[in-house]
Structure formats: structure tokens, C-alpha cells
Amino acid sequence: QVQLVESGGGLVQAGGSLRLSCAPSGTISSINSMGWYRQAPGKERELVAAITIGGSSNYADSVKGRFTISRDNAENTVYLQMNSLKPEDTAVYYCNVKIPYGYYWGQGTQVTVSS
């Protein structure tokens, strides 16, 4: 069973930066897109950013201009560079890989931004 392995979460002060990374533990064929979602306590999971195999990306309005998603197609690794972090960015961040007939999810990595 292929798993998505995430890393890079942690505790940072407001205004700081973190970089998340996610890579599959094995081969995943026919990836359509890779992305990051987040879920804060008491809130629904929401899309943060996603990037297609062709390199097109989209972002939640709340992170535009602060977060950048990128991917290494050869390694099927996706990154999320998070700058100018705010306390409201505090959440569990989940990696997501979309294939034609389903999804893979990572286990989640905690990002905590202190004020």
C-alpha cells in the first residue's frame, strides 16, 4: 500500500516560514495533481494549494502571495513554501494526490503559528 510521507511541519512565530514536503513511499501511476489541504480545530478541511502535472497551480485566497506550491515530477514530490505565516494558518496540513479514480491522503503534519 503506497503511503504519502509528509515532513516539515512545526512551531513557528508569526511572520516566519516553513516548508512542507510530501512524497509517496512507492510508485503512483497517472497522477493528475498534487496538493495540500488543511484542517483547523472545529473547521472543515479546506484546499490550500494544488498543482497539476502540467504545472498549473491554484491557491486559496487566504494564502495567495504568501504560499508557493511546487513539485518535482521526476520524484513525484510536492512542496509547500509558507512565508509570512499568521496564527490563522495554524492547522493540520494534509498532502493529497489525485489520480483518475481516487485520491491518496497523507497522515497530516501539524503547523502551529504563535502570535
Short mmCIF file of C-alpha atoms in Angstrom, two decimals:
data_model
loop_
_atom_site.label_atom_id
_atom_site.label_comp_id
_atom_site.label_asym_id
_atom_site.label_seq_id
_atom_site.Cartn_x
_atom_site.Cartn_y
_atom_site.Cartn_z
CA GLN A 1 0.00 0.00 0.00
CA VAL A 2 1.54 3.28 -1.09
CA GLN A 3 1.58 5.99 1.55
CA LEU A 4 2.25 9.71 1.32
CA VAL A 5 5.08 10.75 3.61
CA GLU A 6 4.93 14.34 4.81
CA SER A 7 7.53 16.40 6.61
CA GLY A 8 8.31 19.97 7.55
CA GLY A 9 5.62 20.96 9.99
CA GLY A 10 6.34 22.53 13.35
CA LEU A 11 6.03 25.59 15.55
CA VAL A 12 6.94 29.00 14.21
CA GLN A 13 6.34 32.59 15.23
CA ALA A 14 4.06 34.82 13.23
CA GLY A 15 5.89 36.18 10.21
CA GLY A 16 8.09 33.13 9.98
CA SER A 17 8.39 30.48 7.30
CA LEU A 18 8.06 26.74 6.96
CA ARG A 19 8.44 24.35 4.05
CA LEU A 20 6.34 21.23 3.80
CA SER A 21 7.24 18.31 1.59
CA CYS A 22 5.36 15.19 0.57
CA ALA A 23 6.48 12.15 -1.37
CA PRO A 24 4.91 8.75 -1.95
CA SER A 25 6.53 5.71 -0.38
CA GLY A 26 6.14 3.86 -3.68
CA THR A 27 5.08 4.35 -7.26
CA ILE A 28 1.81 6.07 -8.06
CA SER A 29 0.78 5.98 -11.69
CA SER A 30 -1.28 8.54 -13.58
CA ILE A 31 -1.09 11.39 -11.11
CA ASN A 32 -3.41 14.23 -12.11
CA SER A 33 -2.46 16.70 -9.43
CA MET A 34 -0.81 17.03 -6.05
CA GLY A 35 -1.76 19.46 -3.35
CA TRP A 36 -2.15 20.47 0.24
CA TYR A 37 -5.25 20.78 2.37
CA ARG A 38 -5.53 21.92 5.95
CA GLN A 39 -7.93 21.48 8.81
CA ALA A 40 -8.05 23.72 11.83
CA PRO A 41 -9.82 22.65 15.06
CA GLY A 42 -13.57 22.88 14.66
CA LYS A 43 -13.34 23.66 10.96
CA GLU A 44 -13.75 21.71 7.76
CA ARG A 45 -10.79 20.58 5.70
CA GLU A 46 -10.00 23.16 3.02
CA LEU A 47 -7.81 23.31 -0.05
CA VAL A 48 -4.65 25.36 0.45
CA ALA A 49 -2.93 24.87 -2.89
CA ALA A 50 -2.71 22.36 -5.71
CA ILE A 51 -0.56 21.85 -8.78
CA THR A 52 -1.24 19.76 -11.86
CA ILE A 53 1.15 17.52 -13.75
CA GLY A 54 1.44 20.32 -16.28
CA GLY A 55 2.43 22.84 -13.65
CA SER A 56 -0.79 24.85 -13.30
CA SER A 57 -1.43 25.85 -9.73
CA ASN A 58 -4.24 27.34 -7.70
CA TYR A 59 -4.37 28.72 -4.19
CA ALA A 60 -6.88 29.56 -1.52
CA ASP A 61 -7.44 33.31 -1.40
CA SER A 62 -6.20 33.38 2.18
CA VAL A 63 -2.70 32.21 1.21
CA LYS A 64 -2.16 33.90 -2.15
CA GLY A 65 1.06 35.86 -2.20
CA ARG A 66 2.39 34.06 0.89
CA PHE A 67 2.46 30.36 -0.02
CA THR A 68 4.04 28.75 -3.06
CA ILE A 69 3.42 25.20 -4.24
CA SER A 70 5.91 23.36 -6.42
CA ARG A 71 6.60 19.81 -7.48
CA ASP A 72 9.36 17.59 -8.69
CA ASN A 73 7.74 15.43 -11.34
CA ALA A 74 10.65 13.02 -11.50
CA GLU A 75 10.37 12.25 -7.79
CA ASN A 76 6.61 12.84 -7.51
CA THR A 77 7.37 15.16 -4.62
CA VAL A 78 5.30 18.22 -3.82
CA TYR A 79 6.43 21.14 -1.69
CA LEU A 80 4.61 23.98 0.03
CA GLN A 81 6.71 27.01 0.89
CA MET A 82 4.86 29.03 3.50
CA ASN A 83 6.04 32.56 4.20
CA SER A 84 4.65 35.38 6.34
CA LEU A 85 2.81 32.83 8.44
CA LYS A 86 -0.13 34.00 10.54
CA PRO A 87 -1.73 32.47 13.62
CA GLU A 88 -4.78 31.68 11.48
CA ASP A 89 -2.60 29.36 9.39
CA THR A 90 -2.42 27.02 12.38
CA ALA A 91 -3.84 23.66 11.31
CA VAL A 92 -3.02 20.10 10.40
CA TYR A 93 -1.79 20.11 6.82
CA TYR A 94 -2.55 17.10 4.62
CA CYS A 95 -0.88 16.12 1.38
CA ASN A 96 -3.25 14.98 -1.37
CA VAL A 97 -2.59 13.16 -4.63
CA LYS A 98 -5.37 12.86 -7.19
CA ILE A 99 -5.44 10.00 -9.68
CA PRO A 100 -8.14 9.33 -12.28
CA TYR A 101 -10.27 7.20 -9.98
CA GLY A 102 -9.43 8.32 -6.48
CA TYR A 103 -7.17 10.05 -4.02
CA TYR A 104 -4.28 9.41 -1.70
CA TRP A 105 -4.00 11.30 1.59
CA GLY A 106 -1.05 11.82 3.87
CA GLN A 107 -1.28 11.36 7.61
CA GLY A 108 -1.09 15.09 8.26
CA THR A 109 1.56 17.34 9.73
CA GLN A 110 0.88 19.96 12.39
CA VAL A 111 1.70 23.58 11.69
CA THR A 112 1.39 25.94 14.65
CA VAL A 113 1.94 29.67 14.32
CA SER A 114 2.31 31.60 17.55
CA SER A 115 1.42 35.27 17.84
#
